Coordinates of C-alpha atoms and ligand atoms in Angstrom, one line a residue:
X1 CA 0.0 0.0 0.0
X2 CA 1.3 3.5 -0.8
X3 CA 2.0 5.6 2.2
X4 CA -0.7 8.1 1.1
X5 CA -3.5 5.7 2.1
X6 CA -4.8 4.9 5.6
X7 CA -6.8 1.9 6.7
X8 CA -9.9 2.4 8.8
X9 CA -11.2 -0.7 10.6
X10 CA -14.2 -1.3 12.8
X11 CA -15.1 -4.6 14.4
X12 CA -18.4 -6.2 15.3
X13 CA -18.0 -8.9 17.8
X14 CA -20.6 -11.5 18.9
X15 CA -20.1 -13.0 22.3
X16 CA -22.2 -15.9 23.5
X17 CA -23.1 -15.2 27.1
X18 CA -22.4 -17.8 29.7
X19 CA -25.9 -18.3 31.0
X20 CA -27.5 -21.6 32.1
X21 CA -30.5 -21.2 29.8
X22 CA -31.3 -19.5 26.5
X23 CA -32.3 -15.8 26.1
X24 CA -36.0 -16.2 25.9
X25 CA -36.8 -19.8 27.1
X26 CA -35.7 -22.3 29.6
X27 CA -33.7 -24.6 27.2
X28 CA -30.2 -25.3 28.2
X29 CA -27.4 -23.1 26.7
X30 CA -24.6 -25.6 26.2
X31 CA -22.5 -26.5 23.3
X32 CA -22.1 -30.1 22.0
X33 CA -25.4 -31.8 22.7
X34 CA -27.0 -34.1 20.2
X35 CA -28.8 -32.0 17.4
X36 CA -32.2 -30.6 18.3
X37 CA -32.3 -31.9 21.8
X38 CA -32.2 -28.4 23.4
X39 CA -35.4 -26.9 21.9
X40 CA -38.9 -25.9 22.9
X41 CA -41.8 -24.1 21.3
X42 CA -40.3 -20.7 22.0
X43 CA -36.9 -21.3 20.3
X44 CA -38.5 -23.4 17.6
X45 CA -40.7 -20.5 16.8
X46 CA -44.0 -22.3 17.2
X47 CA -47.1 -20.2 16.9
X48 CA -48.3 -18.7 20.2
X49 CA -45.2 -19.3 22.1
X50 CA -44.1 -16.3 24.1
X51 CA -40.5 -15.1 24.9
X52 CA -39.5 -14.3 28.5
X53 CA -36.2 -12.4 29.0
X54 CA -33.4 -14.2 30.8
X55 CA -32.3 -11.9 33.7
X56 CA -28.8 -13.5 33.9
X57 CA -28.1 -12.5 30.3
X58 CA -29.0 -8.9 31.2
X59 CA -26.7 -9.1 34.3
X60 CA -23.8 -10.4 32.1
X61 CA -24.4 -7.7 29.5
X62 CA -24.4 -5.1 32.2
X63 CA -21.2 -6.4 33.7
X64 CA -19.3 -6.3 30.4
X65 CA -20.8 -2.9 29.6
X66 CA -19.6 -1.5 32.9
X67 CA -16.1 -3.0 32.4
X68 CA -16.0 -1.1 29.0
X69 CA -16.8 2.1 30.8
X70 CA -20.1 2.4 28.9
X71 CA -23.3 4.2 29.6
X72 CA -25.9 1.7 30.7
X73 CA -29.4 2.5 29.4
X74 CA -32.1 2.6 32.0
X75 CA -34.5 1.7 29.3
X76 CA -33.8 -0.2 26.1
X77 CA -36.1 -2.1 23.7
X78 CA -36.3 -5.2 21.6
X79 CA -36.8 -5.2 17.9
X80 CA -37.5 -7.9 15.3
X81 CA -34.9 -8.2 12.5
X82 CA -36.7 -10.1 9.8
X83 CA -35.1 -12.3 7.2
X84 CA -35.6 -15.8 5.8
X85 CA -33.0 -18.5 6.5
X86 CA -33.6 -22.2 7.3
X87 CA -31.7 -21.9 10.7
X88 CA -34.0 -19.0 11.8
X89 CA -37.3 -20.8 12.7
X90 CA -39.3 -17.7 13.6
X91 CA -38.4 -15.8 10.4
X92 CA -36.9 -13.0 12.5
X93 CA -34.2 -12.5 15.1
X94 CA -35.0 -10.7 18.3
X95 CA -32.3 -8.0 18.8
X96 CA -32.2 -4.6 20.4
X97 CA -33.0 -1.3 18.8
X98 CA -32.9 1.6 18.4
X99 CA -31.3 2.0 21.9
X100 CA -29.1 -0.8 23.3
X101 CA -28.6 -1.9 26.9
X102 CA -25.0 -0.7 26.5
X103 CA -24.0 2.6 24.8
X104 CA -20.7 4.4 24.3
X105 CA -17.9 2.4 25.9
X106 CA -14.2 2.1 25.2
X107 CA -11.3 -0.3 25.3
X108 CA -7.6 0.5 25.6
X109 CA -5.2 -1.2 23.3
X110 CA -1.4 -0.7 22.7
X111 CA -1.4 1.6 19.6
X112 CA 0.5 0.3 16.5
X113 CA 3.5 2.7 16.3
X114 CA 3.8 1.7 12.6
X115 CA 0.6 3.6 11.8
X116 CA 0.3 6.0 14.8
X117 CA 3.8 7.4 14.5
X118 CA 4.4 7.1 18.2
X119 CA 4.3 4.5 21.0
X120 CA 1.6 4.4 23.6
X121 CA -1.9 3.2 24.3
X122 CA -5.0 4.3 22.4
X123 CA -8.7 4.3 23.4
X124 CA -10.9 2.5 20.9
X125 CA -14.5 3.6 21.2
X126 CA -17.4 1.2 21.4
X127 CA -20.6 2.5 19.8
X128 CA -23.0 0.1 21.6
X129 CA -23.5 -3.5 22.8
X130 CA -26.9 -5.1 22.4
X131 CA -28.5 -8.3 23.5
X132 CA -29.8 -10.5 20.8
X133 CA -30.5 -14.2 20.1
X134 CA -28.3 -16.5 18.2
X135 CA -29.6 -18.4 15.1
X136 CA -29.5 -22.2 14.7
X137 CA -26.8 -24.0 12.7
X138 CA -27.0 -25.3 9.1
X139 CA -24.9 -28.5 8.8
X140 CA -23.7 -28.8 5.2
X141 CA -21.3 -31.7 5.7
X142 CA -23.5 -34.5 7.2
X143 CA -25.1 -35.7 4.1
X144 CA -24.0 -35.4 0.5
X145 CA -27.5 -34.6 -0.8
X146 CA -28.9 -32.4 1.9
X147 CA -28.3 -29.6 4.4
X148 CA -29.5 -30.4 8.0
X149 CA -30.5 -27.9 10.6
X150 CA -29.6 -28.0 14.3
X151 CA -31.6 -25.6 16.4
X152 CA -29.8 -26.1 19.7
X153 CA -28.1 -22.8 19.2
X154 CA -31.3 -21.0 18.2
X155 CA -32.1 -18.5 21.0
X156 CA -28.7 -18.7 22.7
X157 CA -27.9 -15.3 24.2
X158 CA -25.5 -13.0 22.4
X159 CA -24.0 -9.6 23.2
X160 CA -23.1 -7.9 19.9
X161 CA -20.4 -5.3 20.6
X162 CA -20.1 -2.7 17.8
X163 CA -16.8 -1.0 17.8
X164 CA -16.2 2.4 16.3
X165 CA -14.1 2.7 13.2
X166 CA -11.1 3.7 15.3
X167 CA -8.6 0.9 14.5
X168 CA -5.9 1.7 12.0
X169 CA -4.1 -1.6 11.2
X170 CA -4.6 -5.4 11.2
X171 CA -2.3 -5.4 14.3
X172 CA -4.6 -3.0 16.2
X173 CA -7.6 -5.1 15.2
X174 CA -6.1 -8.2 16.5
X175 CA -5.0 -6.4 19.7
X176 CA -8.5 -5.0 20.3
X177 CA -10.0 -8.4 19.8
X178 CA -7.6 -10.0 22.2
X179 CA -8.2 -7.4 24.8
X180 CA -12.0 -7.8 24.5
X181 CA -11.6 -11.6 24.6
X182 CA -9.5 -11.4 27.7
X183 CA -12.1 -9.2 29.4
X184 CA -15.0 -11.5 28.4
X185 CA -13.3 -14.6 29.8
X186 CA -11.9 -12.8 32.8
X187 CA -15.3 -11.5 33.9
X188 CA -17.0 -14.8 33.3
X189 CA -19.3 -13.1 30.8
X190 CA -18.7 -15.8 28.1
X191 CA -16.5 -18.8 27.6
X192 CA -14.9 -17.2 24.6
X193 CA -14.3 -20.4 22.7
X194 CA -13.5 -19.3 19.2
X195 CA -13.7 -22.8 17.6
X196 CA -17.1 -23.4 19.0
X197 CA -18.4 -20.0 17.9
X198 CA -18.6 -18.5 21.4
X199 CA -16.6 -15.4 20.3
X200 CA -17.1 -14.3 16.6
X201 CA -15.9 -11.3 14.7
X202 CA -16.9 -9.5 11.5
X203 CA -14.5 -6.9 10.3
X204 CA -15.3 -3.7 8.4
X205 CA -12.5 -2.1 6.5
X206 CA -12.1 0.9 4.2
X207 CA -9.2 3.0 2.9
X208 CA -8.9 6.8 2.6
X209 CA -6.2 9.2 1.6
X210 CA -4.3 10.4 4.7
X211 CA -5.2 14.0 4.1
X212 CA -9.0 13.2 3.8
X213 CA -11.4 13.2 6.6
X214 CA -14.4 11.4 5.0
X215 CA -14.2 7.6 5.2
X216 CA -14.0 5.5 2.0
X217 CA -16.4 2.8 1.0
X218 CA -16.3 -0.1 3.4
X219 CA -16.2 -3.8 2.9
X220 CA -17.4 -6.2 5.6
X221 CA -15.4 -9.4 6.0
X222 CA -17.2 -12.4 7.7
X223 CA -16.2 -15.7 9.1
X224 CA -13.1 -14.7 11.1
X225 CA -12.9 -17.4 13.8
X226 CA -9.3 -16.9 14.9
X227 CA -7.2 -13.9 15.9
X228 CA -4.7 -14.9 13.2
X229 CA -7.4 -15.0 10.5
X230 CA -8.6 -11.5 11.4
X231 CA -5.1 -10.2 10.9
X232 CA -4.5 -12.1 7.6
X233 CA -8.0 -11.3 6.2
X234 CA -7.6 -7.6 6.9
X235 CA -4.1 -7.5 5.5
X236 CA -5.3 -9.2 2.3
X237 CA -8.4 -6.9 2.1
X238 CA -6.3 -3.7 2.6
X239 CA -4.0 -4.9 -0.2
X240 CA -6.9 -5.6 -2.5
X241 CA -8.6 -2.3 -1.9
X242 CA -5.3 -0.4 -2.2
X243 CA -4.6 -2.0 -5.6
X244 CA -8.0 -1.1 -6.8
X245 CA -7.7 2.6 -5.7
X246 CA -4.1 3.0 -6.9
X247 CA -5.2 1.7 -10.4
X248 CA -7.8 4.5 -10.4
X249 CA -10.7 2.1 -9.7
X250 CA -13.3 2.1 -6.9
X251 CA -14.1 -0.2 -4.0
X252 CA -17.6 -1.7 -4.1
X253 CA -19.5 -1.8 -0.8
X254 CA -20.1 -5.5 -0.2
X255 CA -19.8 -8.4 2.2
X256 CA -16.9 -10.7 1.7
X257 CA -16.0 -14.0 3.3
X258 CA -12.5 -15.1 4.4
X259 CA -11.3 -18.3 2.8
X260 CA -8.6 -19.5 5.1
X261 CA -7.5 -22.3 2.8
X262 CA -6.8 -20.0 -0.1
X263 CA -5.9 -17.0 2.0
X264 CA -8.3 -14.6 0.2
X265 CA -11.5 -12.7 0.8
X266 CA -14.3 -13.5 -1.7
X267 CA -17.4 -11.6 -2.5
X268 CA -20.6 -12.9 -0.9
X269 CA -23.2 -10.2 -1.5
X270 CA -23.1 -6.7 -2.9
X271 CA -24.9 -3.6 -1.6
X272 CA -27.6 -4.0 -4.2
X273 CA -28.4 -7.4 -2.8
X274 CA -28.4 -6.1 0.8
X275 CA -31.4 -7.1 2.7
X276 CA -34.1 -4.8 4.1
X277 CA -34.7 -6.3 7.5
X278 CA -38.0 -4.4 8.1
X279 CA -37.1 -3.8 11.8
X280 CA -40.1 -3.2 14.0
X281 CA -40.6 -3.2 17.8
X282 CA -41.0 -6.7 19.3
X283 CA -44.7 -6.8 20.5
X284 CA -44.2 -9.8 22.8
X285 CA -41.5 -8.2 25.1
X286 CA -41.8 -5.2 27.3
X287 CA -39.0 -2.6 27.4
X288 CA -35.9 -3.7 29.3
X289 CA -35.8 -1.5 32.3
X290 CA -32.7 -1.6 34.5
X291 CA -32.9 0.0 37.9
X292 CA -30.2 2.2 39.3
X293 CA -29.7 -0.2 42.1
X294 CA -29.0 -3.1 39.7
X295 CA -26.3 -1.0 37.9
X296 CA -24.8 -0.1 41.3
X297 CA -24.8 -3.8 42.3
X298 CA -23.1 -4.9 39.1
X299 CA -20.5 -2.2 39.5
X300 CA -19.7 -3.2 43.0
X301 CA -19.4 -6.8 41.8
X302 CA -16.8 -5.9 39.2
X303 CA -13.3 -7.2 40.1
X304 CA -10.1 -5.3 39.4
X305 CA -9.9 -5.3 35.6
X306 CA -6.9 -6.9 33.7
X307 CA -5.5 -3.6 32.5
X308 CA -5.5 -2.1 36.0
X309 CA -4.1 -5.3 37.5
X310 CA -1.2 -5.5 34.9
X311 CA -0.4 -1.9 35.6
X312 CA -0.3 -2.5 39.4
X313 CA 1.9 -5.6 39.0
X314 CA 4.3 -3.7 36.8
X315 CA 4.6 -0.9 39.3
X316 CA 4.7 -3.0 42.5
X317 CA 6.6 -6.1 41.4
X318 CA 8.7 -4.7 38.5
X319 CA 7.1 -7.2 36.1
X320 CA 7.5 -6.7 32.3
X321 CA 4.6 -6.1 30.0
X322 CA 4.8 -9.7 28.6
X323 CA 5.2 -11.3 32.0
X324 CA 2.1 -9.6 33.3
X325 CA 0.1 -10.4 30.2
X326 CA 1.0 -14.1 30.4
X327 CA 0.1 -14.3 34.1
X328 CA -3.2 -12.7 33.3
X329 CA -4.4 -15.1 30.6
X330 CA -6.3 -17.2 33.0
X331 CA -8.1 -15.6 36.0
X332 CA -7.4 -18.6 38.3
X333 CA -3.7 -18.6 37.4
X334 CA -3.6 -14.8 38.1
X335 CA -5.3 -15.3 41.5
X336 CA -2.8 -18.0 42.4
X337 CA 0.1 -15.7 41.4
X338 CA -1.3 -13.0 43.6
X339 CA -1.5 -15.4 46.6
X340 CA 2.0 -16.7 45.9
X341 CA 3.5 -13.2 45.6
X342 CA 1.8 -12.2 48.9
X343 CA 3.0 -15.3 50.7
X344 CA 6.6 -15.3 49.5
X345 CA 7.1 -11.6 49.7
X346 CA 8.6 -11.2 46.2
X347 CA 6.3 -10.6 43.2
X348 CA 9.3 -11.0 40.8
X349 CA 10.3 -14.4 42.2
X350 CA 6.7 -15.5 42.3
X351 CA 6.4 -14.6 38.6
X352 CA 9.6 -16.5 37.7
X353 CA 8.2 -19.6 39.4
X354 CA 4.7 -19.3 37.9
X355 CA 6.0 -18.8 34.3
X356 CA 8.7 -21.5 34.9
X357 CA 8.2 -24.5 37.0
X358 CA 4.5 -24.1 37.7
X359 CA 3.6 -23.7 34.0
X360 CA 5.9 -26.6 33.1
X361 CA 4.1 -28.9 35.7
X362 CA 0.7 -27.9 34.4
X363 CA 1.8 -28.5 30.7
X364 CA 3.2 -31.9 31.6
X365 CA 0.1 -32.9 33.4
X366 CA -2.2 -31.3 30.9
X367 CA -4.2 -29.6 33.7
X368 CA -5.1 -26.1 34.8
X369 CA -4.0 -24.4 38.0
X370 CA -7.2 -25.6 39.7
X371 CA -5.7 -29.1 39.7
X372 CA -2.2 -28.0 40.8
X373 CA -1.3 -29.9 43.9
X374 CA 0.6 -27.2 45.9
X375 CA -1.1 -24.5 47.9
X376 CA 0.5 -21.1 47.4
X377 CA 1.8 -21.1 51.0
X378 CA 3.6 -24.4 50.3
X379 CA 5.4 -23.2 47.2
X380 CA 6.0 -19.8 48.9
X381 CA 8.0 -21.6 51.7
X382 CA 10.4 -22.9 49.0
X383 CA 10.7 -19.6 47.3
X384 CA 11.4 -17.8 50.6
X385 CA 14.3 -20.3 51.2
X386 CA 15.8 -19.3 47.9
X387 CA 15.2 -15.6 48.4
X388 CA 16.9 -15.8 51.9
X389 CA 19.8 -17.6 50.1
X390 CA 19.4 -20.7 52.3
X391 CA 18.9 -22.7 49.2
X392 CA 20.2 -22.3 45.6
X393 CA 17.7 -21.8 42.9
X394 CA 19.0 -24.9 41.0
X395 CA 18.7 -27.1 44.0
X396 CA 15.2 -25.7 44.8
X397 CA 14.1 -26.4 41.2
X398 CA 15.7 -29.8 40.7
X399 CA 15.7 -31.4 44.1
X400 CA 13.1 -29.8 46.4
X401 CA 10.3 -28.9 44.0
X402 CA 9.8 -32.4 42.7
X403 CA 9.8 -33.7 46.3
X404 CA 7.1 -31.1 47.1
X405 CA 5.0 -32.2 44.1
X406 CA 5.5 -35.8 45.2
X407 CA 4.0 -34.9 48.6
X408 CA 7.1 -35.8 50.5
X409 CA 6.7 -32.9 53.0
X410 CA 7.2 -29.2 53.5
X411 CA 10.2 -27.3 51.9
X412 CA 12.1 -26.5 55.0
X413 CA 11.8 -30.0 56.4
X414 CA 12.9 -31.5 53.0
X415 CA 15.9 -29.3 52.8
X416 CA 17.0 -30.3 56.4
X417 CA 16.3 -34.0 55.8
X418 CA 18.2 -34.2 52.5
X419 CA 21.0 -31.9 53.7
X420 CA 20.5 -29.5 50.8
X421 CA 21.0 -26.2 52.6
X422 CA 23.1 -23.7 50.6
X423 CA 26.7 -23.3 51.7
X424 CA 27.7 -19.7 52.1
X425 CA 30.4 -20.4 54.5
X426 CA 33.5 -18.6 53.1
X427 CA 36.0 -21.1 54.6
X428 CA 34.4 -24.1 52.8
X429 CA 34.1 -22.2 49.6
X430 CA 37.7 -20.9 49.7
X431 CA 39.0 -24.4 50.0
X432 CA 36.9 -25.5 46.9
X433 CA 38.0 -22.5 44.9
X434 CA 41.7 -23.2 45.7
X435 CA 41.1 -26.9 44.5
X436 CA 39.5 -25.8 41.3
X437 CA 42.2 -23.2 40.5
X438 CA 44.9 -25.8 41.1
X439 CA 43.1 -28.4 38.9
X440 CA 42.6 -26.0 35.9
X441 CA 46.0 -24.3 35.2
X442 CA 45.2 -23.8 31.5
X443 CA 41.9 -21.9 31.9
X444 CA 43.4 -19.9 34.8
X445 CA 46.4 -18.8 32.7
X446 CA 44.1 -17.9 29.8
X447 CA 41.9 -15.9 32.2
X448 CA 44.8 -14.0 33.4
X449 CA 45.9 -13.3 29.8
X450 CA 42.6 -11.5 29.3
X451 CA 40.1 -14.2 28.4
X452 CA 37.7 -13.1 31.2
X453 CA 34.8 -15.1 29.7
X454 CA 36.4 -18.1 31.4
X455 CA 35.2 -16.9 34.8
X456 CA 31.8 -18.6 34.1
X457 CA 33.5 -21.9 33.4
X458 CA 35.5 -21.7 36.6
X459 CA 32.5 -20.8 38.7
X460 CA 30.7 -23.7 37.2
X461 CA 33.5 -26.0 38.2
X462 CA 33.4 -24.8 41.8
X463 CA 29.6 -25.1 42.0
X464 CA 29.9 -28.6 40.7
X465 CA 32.6 -29.5 43.2
X466 CA 30.2 -28.2 45.9
X467 CA 27.4 -30.5 44.8
X468 CA 25.3 -27.6 43.6
X469 CA 24.8 -26.3 47.1
X470 CA 27.2 -23.4 47.1
X471 CA 25.9 -19.8 47.2
X472 CA 26.9 -18.6 43.7
X473 CA 27.3 -15.0 44.9
X474 CA 29.9 -16.0 47.5
X475 CA 31.6 -18.4 45.0
X476 CA 31.9 -15.5 42.5
X477 CA 33.4 -13.2 45.1
X478 CA 35.9 -15.8 46.4
X479 CA 36.9 -16.8 42.9
X480 CA 37.5 -13.3 41.7
X481 CA 39.8 -12.7 44.7
X482 CA 41.6 -15.9 44.0
X483 CA 42.1 -15.0 40.3
X484 CA 43.2 -11.5 41.1
X485 CA 45.7 -12.7 43.7
X486 CA 47.6 -14.6 40.9
Ligands
LIG501 P1 -24.4 -1.8 9.8 O1 -25.6 -1.5 10.4 O2 -24.4 -1.9 8.3 O3 -23.7 -3.0 10.4 P2 -22.9 0.0 11.4 O4 -23.1 1.5 11.4 O5 -23.6 -0.7 12.5 O6 -23.4 -0.6 10.0 O7 -21.4 -0.2 11.4 C1 -20.9 -1.5 11.4 C2 -19.4 -1.5 11.7 O8 -18.7 -0.9 10.6 C3 -19.0 -0.8 12.9 O9 -18.1 -1.6 13.7 C4 -18.2 0.4 12.4 O10 -17.1 0.7 13.2 C5 -17.7 -0.1 11.1 N1 -17.6 1.0 10.1 C6 -18.4 1.9 9.7 N2 -18.0 2.7 8.7 C7 -16.7 2.2 8.4 C8 -15.7 2.6 7.4 N3 -15.9 3.5 6.6 N4 -14.6 1.8 7.4 C9 -14.4 0.8 8.3 N5 -15.3 0.4 9.2 C10 -16.5 1.1 9.3
LIG502 MG1 -24.1 -4.1 12.2
LIG503 ZN1 -36.2 -23.2 23.9

């Protein structure tokens, strides 16, 4: 793309809400059941069946809305969006309009310096987020001669989050999506499973000359079910539109689908073929009225948000951006980290253990932190021994930690029983250093001739001679003295 053009991107995200039942009936909201076993007259659209709004879905929408810093509407209404499709039994989708439960929020992302010209976070505005029902699913791959319909998903609660066209690159789009996903999962608003359709994204993209204020014609890209696809599809689409414009052509307003196998977007329907949904107010549902007290309760119930938490960890514990982000991926993991940091007195050491040994153990066992056998206090006892230099990090990791996992006892008792305590006694270390210097005349001569990188080798020899129990700091000091003495 020529530098004179700028990409404008706005995302529409559908989040399936983590409720027990569907949005307007008592059918179970769960993925994976046998087709058409979670249906009733309401979600099948049988004549005369009446919808009743699920209060839990409202609460979850409210929760995410507040986390997005949005204005919660005291009164919002439901509309019918009408179209024909085999997986839509009523012939219309119940959605919100013209006012949504959630209006005017925002989400902070790290800005893309490549397009912003400077580092630093940017606020992406959110136009609105509305409650609506999901459609069923057409199954095209079950029979060679027919398409089957599964209505288990019909009526599952969705929150559609309409982002403003504030994103400026595929990288920013992907960062926005990840931040939103993290929030959804963190708050327990949705499961956020992308493969199962629990978190879906349509991307709108247009180009404009950098010196122009008005937006260009936009294209909507559908079927983006991974963060990577969003980035790839937008990059492809930006390239396609740029080529058209640079050749003096025009972009057609249309809906395109992402073909992941070929790596291209393909036209699905043009503006001329766009549907008129004939929206009108849903007569079977009263307005959704949210009392001030409900909003206050939802606000009080909100935990510290991931962004704030990461900021606090960076300031209080000196963690890096990536460390904090990794620790935050799973709320239970983050909670364990906080407990561990508090118990051992060092956030930095706690982070090292969480991202190192604890993660390794969980990977090996294929479990989450919920199934991790050690209480934070038990692991903290081990970390405190290392921090107080009673135990070397290597011994802690290789000898004591496995014993802790095997349930052989508490850290202090294990160290005493196995005689693993770190040796910081200078006398003992001086004797070992003298031995190692005498046994390695070659490296010592080379060191003195200027090859200082050999110090590491010599330290290693001393540590080895000490059975891995020597305090490396004291070893380094004593060794330096020995080498200097010549
Ligand atoms: P529709 O009702 O057709 O879905 P909306 O006004 O709801 O249209 O906008 C849908 C999405 O398109 C929003 O996420 C918005 O940010 C984005 N959008 C609107 N105009 C543009 C544009 N010119 N370029 C890129 N994205 C845009
Ligand atoms: Mg829309
Ligand atoms: Zn039902």
